[in-house]
Amino acid sequence: MQPTIAGTTRQDRLLEVLACPRCHARLDASLACAVCGTTGRRDGERLDFGGFGAGELTADPLNRVKELVKTRLHRLYPAAIRLLSPVQERPGLVAPFLRSFDLDRELVADFGCGTHRRDERVLCLDGGSYGNVDVVTDLRRLPLADGSLAGGVSVAVLEHVPDPAAHIAEMHRVLRPGGRMLVFVPFMQPFHASPYDFQRFTEVGLREQFGAFEVLGVRVGAGPTSGMLWVLQEWLAMVLSLGSRRLYRVILPLTWLLSPLKLLDLLLVHHPMAAQAASGFVIEVRKPA
């Protein structure tokens, strides 16, 4: 049974705030919009308003492998990434932020959750139809009413959307006045399609992107070792593969043996100059009241 939010299940609370992803009008019981004709569909308890197509998720060779692992490991995938990835996230990145909400009463969403379920009371939104996802949707057109969320998190998602400004505008729209977002974005990281990869963000650029919000703080979310290590792994795979794409794809996973070096960032993330070569930044923002 799902946990309750203000006396109702998470799914019931979601149904209360559903709106057309195109015109934001209310949807009827069949998930149809009487104003513009947009429709969604039900897949068990999951609501589907159109996310990634199967071809999109498998177009990039490395992402094809990642999607295969995701579907096999499901909720174990985030733990595997924490172990094998060259990126050491700053400890306590998301959990303290979520604890700042009354999740039994306030609706908080994970924008681009992947296979994560950070808390059973958090609404999971993604373009992929993974087992934990509550709503499959294009993140630039969310099927949620204006001001329907108390907060949200977005971890390593903004680089994968073609128009980050449109995605951020949707965050602003669906947050209630005073609502808060926690967003992690990459800075010094190699290309990684999921299923696409479009941009990176400096600290200054990140503040600019969230100009419609009150910025509560920006800090290093993953340190310089993580950035250096990921580039080093790619470099080693290219050098040792002698120009062969196939050999590169064989060697690259072997370089993950170097990933424990990322633990050096537990110290370097606090260096006063860490932002100069950080792997990523985290920004916390609030929608003006």
Coordinates of C-alpha atoms in Angstrom, one line a residue:
M1 CA 0.0 0.0 0.0
Q2 CA 1.3 3.5 -0.9
P3 CA 2.2 5.9 1.9
T4 CA -0.4 8.6 2.6
I5 CA -0.1 12.3 1.9
A6 CA -2.7 14.4 3.8
G7 CA -4.8 11.2 4.4
T8 CA -4.6 10.0 0.8
T9 CA -2.2 7.8 -1.2
R10 CA 0.5 9.4 -3.3
Q11 CA -1.4 8.4 -6.4
D12 CA -4.6 10.1 -5.1
R13 CA -2.6 13.2 -4.4
L14 CA -1.2 13.1 -7.9
L15 CA -4.7 12.8 -9.4
E16 CA -5.7 16.0 -7.5
V17 CA -3.0 18.1 -9.2
L18 CA -3.1 16.6 -12.7
A19 CA -3.4 19.0 -15.6
C20 CA -2.9 19.0 -19.4
P21 CA 0.8 19.1 -20.2
R22 CA 0.0 21.4 -23.2
C23 CA -2.6 23.9 -22.0
H24 CA -2.7 23.2 -18.3
A25 CA -6.4 22.7 -18.2
R26 CA -7.9 20.1 -15.9
L27 CA -8.1 16.5 -17.2
D28 CA -11.1 14.3 -17.0
A29 CA -11.2 10.8 -15.5
S30 CA -9.9 9.3 -18.7
L31 CA -6.9 11.6 -18.7
A32 CA -8.2 13.6 -21.6
C33 CA -8.2 17.4 -22.0
A34 CA -11.5 18.9 -23.2
V35 CA -9.7 22.1 -24.2
C36 CA -6.9 20.9 -26.6
G37 CA -7.6 17.2 -26.9
T38 CA -4.3 16.0 -25.4
T39 CA -4.7 12.6 -23.7
G40 CA -2.6 10.4 -21.4
R41 CA -3.0 6.8 -20.6
R42 CA -2.8 4.5 -17.6
D43 CA -0.3 1.7 -17.3
G44 CA -1.3 0.1 -14.0
E45 CA -0.8 2.9 -11.4
R46 CA 1.7 4.7 -13.8
L47 CA 0.4 7.6 -15.9
D48 CA 1.9 8.0 -19.3
F49 CA 1.9 11.3 -21.2
G50 CA 4.7 10.5 -23.6
G51 CA 8.3 10.2 -22.8
F52 CA 11.3 8.8 -24.6
G53 CA 10.7 6.3 -27.4
A54 CA 12.5 3.0 -27.3
G55 CA 14.7 4.0 -30.2
E56 CA 15.8 7.1 -28.4
L57 CA 17.0 5.2 -25.4
T58 CA 19.1 2.8 -27.4
A59 CA 20.5 5.1 -30.1
D60 CA 23.8 5.8 -28.3
P61 CA 25.9 2.6 -27.8
L62 CA 26.9 3.3 -24.3
N63 CA 23.5 4.4 -23.2
R64 CA 22.1 1.2 -24.7
V65 CA 24.2 -0.7 -22.3
K66 CA 23.2 1.5 -19.4
E67 CA 19.5 1.1 -20.3
L68 CA 20.0 -2.7 -20.3
V69 CA 21.6 -2.6 -16.9
K70 CA 18.8 -0.3 -15.6
T71 CA 16.1 -2.6 -16.7
R72 CA 17.9 -5.6 -15.1
L73 CA 18.9 -4.0 -11.8
H74 CA 15.9 -1.7 -11.3
R75 CA 16.3 -0.1 -7.9
L76 CA 19.8 -1.6 -7.4
Y77 CA 21.1 0.5 -10.3
P78 CA 21.6 3.7 -8.2
A79 CA 23.7 1.7 -5.8
A80 CA 25.8 0.2 -8.6
I81 CA 26.4 3.7 -10.0
R82 CA 27.5 5.0 -6.6
L83 CA 30.0 2.2 -6.5
L84 CA 31.3 2.2 -10.1
S85 CA 30.9 5.8 -11.2
P86 CA 33.9 8.2 -11.1
V87 CA 31.7 10.9 -9.5
Q88 CA 31.7 11.2 -5.7
E89 CA 28.6 13.3 -4.8
R90 CA 28.9 15.6 -1.8
P91 CA 27.6 13.7 1.2
G92 CA 24.1 14.6 2.2
L93 CA 23.2 16.1 -1.1
V94 CA 19.5 15.3 -1.3
A95 CA 18.3 13.6 1.9
P96 CA 18.6 16.8 4.2
F97 CA 16.7 18.8 1.5
L98 CA 13.9 16.2 1.5
R99 CA 13.8 16.2 5.3
S100 CA 13.1 19.9 5.2
F101 CA 9.5 19.1 3.9
D102 CA 6.6 17.4 5.6
L103 CA 6.4 14.7 3.0
D104 CA 3.2 13.3 4.7
R105 CA 1.4 16.5 3.7
E106 CA 3.5 18.3 1.1
L107 CA 3.9 17.0 -2.4
V108 CA 7.5 16.9 -3.6
A109 CA 8.7 15.6 -7.0
D110 CA 11.9 14.1 -8.4
F111 CA 12.3 15.6 -11.9
G112 CA 14.0 12.9 -14.0
C113 CA 14.2 10.3 -11.3
G114 CA 15.6 7.5 -13.5
T115 CA 15.4 4.3 -11.4
H116 CA 15.7 6.2 -8.1
R117 CA 13.0 6.2 -5.4
R118 CA 14.5 8.6 -2.9
D119 CA 11.5 8.4 -0.6
E120 CA 8.2 6.5 -1.0
R121 CA 6.3 9.7 -0.6
V122 CA 8.1 11.6 -3.4
L123 CA 6.5 11.8 -6.8
C124 CA 8.7 10.3 -9.5
L125 CA 8.7 11.9 -13.0
D126 CA 10.8 10.7 -15.9
G127 CA 10.9 10.3 -19.7
G128 CA 11.6 6.6 -19.3
S129 CA 9.0 4.1 -18.1
Y130 CA 11.1 2.5 -15.3
G131 CA 9.3 0.5 -12.6
N132 CA 9.5 3.2 -10.0
V133 CA 8.2 6.1 -12.2
D134 CA 4.8 7.5 -11.3
V135 CA 4.4 9.8 -14.4
V136 CA 6.1 9.3 -17.8
T137 CA 6.4 12.7 -19.4
D138 CA 8.4 15.2 -21.4
L139 CA 10.0 17.3 -18.6
R140 CA 9.5 20.4 -20.6
R141 CA 5.7 19.9 -20.5
L142 CA 4.6 18.5 -17.1
P143 CA 1.1 17.2 -16.6
L144 CA 0.8 19.2 -13.3
A145 CA -1.3 22.2 -12.4
D146 CA 0.3 25.6 -11.6
G147 CA 1.6 25.8 -8.1
S148 CA 0.9 22.2 -7.3
L149 CA 4.3 21.2 -5.7
A150 CA 5.9 22.2 -2.4
G151 CA 9.3 21.3 -3.8
G152 CA 11.4 19.2 -6.1
V153 CA 14.8 17.7 -6.8
S154 CA 16.6 17.3 -10.1
V155 CA 19.9 15.4 -10.1
A156 CA 22.1 15.2 -13.2
V157 CA 19.1 15.9 -15.5
L158 CA 19.4 19.4 -16.8
E159 CA 22.3 18.5 -19.1
H160 CA 20.2 16.0 -20.9
V161 CA 17.3 18.3 -22.0
P162 CA 17.7 20.2 -25.2
D163 CA 16.1 23.4 -23.8
P164 CA 17.1 23.8 -20.2
A165 CA 15.3 27.2 -20.0
A166 CA 12.0 25.5 -20.9
H167 CA 12.5 22.8 -18.2
I168 CA 13.4 25.4 -15.6
A169 CA 10.3 27.4 -16.6
E170 CA 8.2 24.3 -15.9
M171 CA 9.8 23.9 -12.5
H172 CA 8.9 27.5 -11.8
R173 CA 5.3 27.0 -13.0
V174 CA 4.5 23.9 -11.0
L175 CA 6.1 25.1 -7.7
R176 CA 3.8 27.0 -5.4
P177 CA 5.0 30.4 -4.2
G178 CA 7.7 29.8 -1.7
G179 CA 8.3 26.3 -3.1
R180 CA 12.0 25.1 -3.3
M181 CA 14.1 23.2 -5.8
L182 CA 17.4 21.4 -5.3
V183 CA 19.2 20.9 -8.7
F184 CA 22.6 19.2 -9.4
V185 CA 24.2 19.9 -12.7
P186 CA 27.6 18.8 -14.2
F187 CA 30.5 21.1 -15.0
M188 CA 33.7 19.1 -15.6
Q189 CA 32.3 15.8 -17.0
P190 CA 32.8 14.0 -20.4
F191 CA 30.0 13.4 -22.8
H192 CA 27.4 11.0 -21.5
A193 CA 24.2 10.4 -23.4
S194 CA 21.1 9.6 -21.4
P195 CA 19.7 9.4 -24.1
Y196 CA 21.1 12.8 -25.1
D197 CA 23.7 15.2 -23.7
F198 CA 23.5 18.8 -24.6
Q199 CA 25.3 21.2 -22.2
R200 CA 27.5 21.9 -19.1
F201 CA 27.1 24.7 -16.5
T202 CA 29.5 27.0 -14.7
E203 CA 28.6 28.4 -11.3
V204 CA 27.9 31.8 -12.8
G205 CA 25.9 30.3 -15.7
L206 CA 23.8 28.2 -13.3
R207 CA 22.8 31.3 -11.4
E208 CA 21.8 32.9 -14.7
Q209 CA 19.6 30.0 -15.7
F210 CA 17.6 30.3 -12.4
G211 CA 17.2 34.0 -12.7
A212 CA 13.4 33.8 -12.1
F213 CA 14.0 32.2 -8.7
E214 CA 15.5 33.4 -5.4
V215 CA 18.9 31.7 -5.2
L216 CA 19.4 30.3 -1.7
G217 CA 22.8 28.9 -2.4
V218 CA 25.2 27.4 -4.9
R219 CA 28.0 25.0 -3.8
V220 CA 30.2 22.3 -5.3
G221 CA 28.2 19.1 -5.6
A222 CA 31.0 16.8 -6.8
G223 CA 34.7 17.8 -6.5
P224 CA 37.7 18.1 -8.7
T225 CA 38.9 14.6 -8.4
S226 CA 35.6 13.3 -9.9
G227 CA 36.1 15.6 -12.9
M228 CA 39.7 14.6 -13.4
L229 CA 39.1 10.9 -12.9
W230 CA 36.2 10.7 -15.4
V231 CA 38.4 12.5 -18.0
L232 CA 41.3 10.2 -17.2
Q233 CA 39.2 7.1 -17.7
E234 CA 38.1 8.3 -21.1
W235 CA 41.6 9.2 -22.0
L236 CA 43.0 5.8 -21.0
A237 CA 40.3 4.0 -23.0
M238 CA 41.1 6.1 -26.1
V239 CA 44.9 5.7 -25.8
L240 CA 44.8 2.0 -25.1
S241 CA 42.2 1.2 -27.8
L242 CA 44.5 2.3 -30.6
G243 CA 41.8 3.9 -32.6
S244 CA 39.3 1.1 -32.4
R245 CA 35.7 1.9 -31.2
R246 CA 35.1 -1.7 -30.3
L247 CA 38.2 -2.0 -28.2
Y248 CA 37.4 1.4 -26.6
R249 CA 34.1 0.0 -25.4
V250 CA 35.8 -3.1 -24.0
I251 CA 38.5 -1.1 -22.2
L252 CA 36.4 1.7 -20.7
P253 CA 34.6 -0.5 -18.1
L254 CA 38.1 -1.8 -17.0
T255 CA 39.1 1.8 -16.1
W256 CA 36.3 1.8 -13.5
L257 CA 38.9 0.1 -11.3
L258 CA 40.2 3.6 -10.7
S259 CA 36.9 4.9 -9.4
P260 CA 37.8 4.5 -5.7
L261 CA 40.1 7.5 -6.2
K262 CA 37.0 9.6 -6.2
L263 CA 36.9 9.3 -2.4
L264 CA 39.6 12.0 -2.3
D265 CA 36.8 14.4 -3.1
L266 CA 35.4 13.9 0.4
L267 CA 38.3 16.3 1.3
L268 CA 38.8 18.3 -1.9
V269 CA 35.1 19.3 -2.1
H270 CA 35.8 21.7 0.8
H271 CA 38.8 23.3 -0.8
P272 CA 38.2 27.1 -1.3
M273 CA 39.1 26.7 -5.0
A274 CA 37.2 23.5 -5.7
A275 CA 34.7 25.3 -7.9
Q276 CA 37.5 26.0 -10.5
A277 CA 37.4 22.3 -11.6
A278 CA 34.4 20.8 -9.9
S279 CA 32.7 17.8 -11.5
G280 CA 29.3 19.4 -10.7
F281 CA 27.4 22.1 -8.8
V282 CA 24.2 22.0 -6.7
I283 CA 21.9 25.0 -6.5
E284 CA 19.0 25.5 -4.1
V285 CA 16.4 28.0 -5.2
R286 CA 13.0 29.3 -4.1
K287 CA 10.0 30.6 -6.1
P288 CA 9.3 34.1 -4.9
A289 CA 6.1 34.4 -2.8

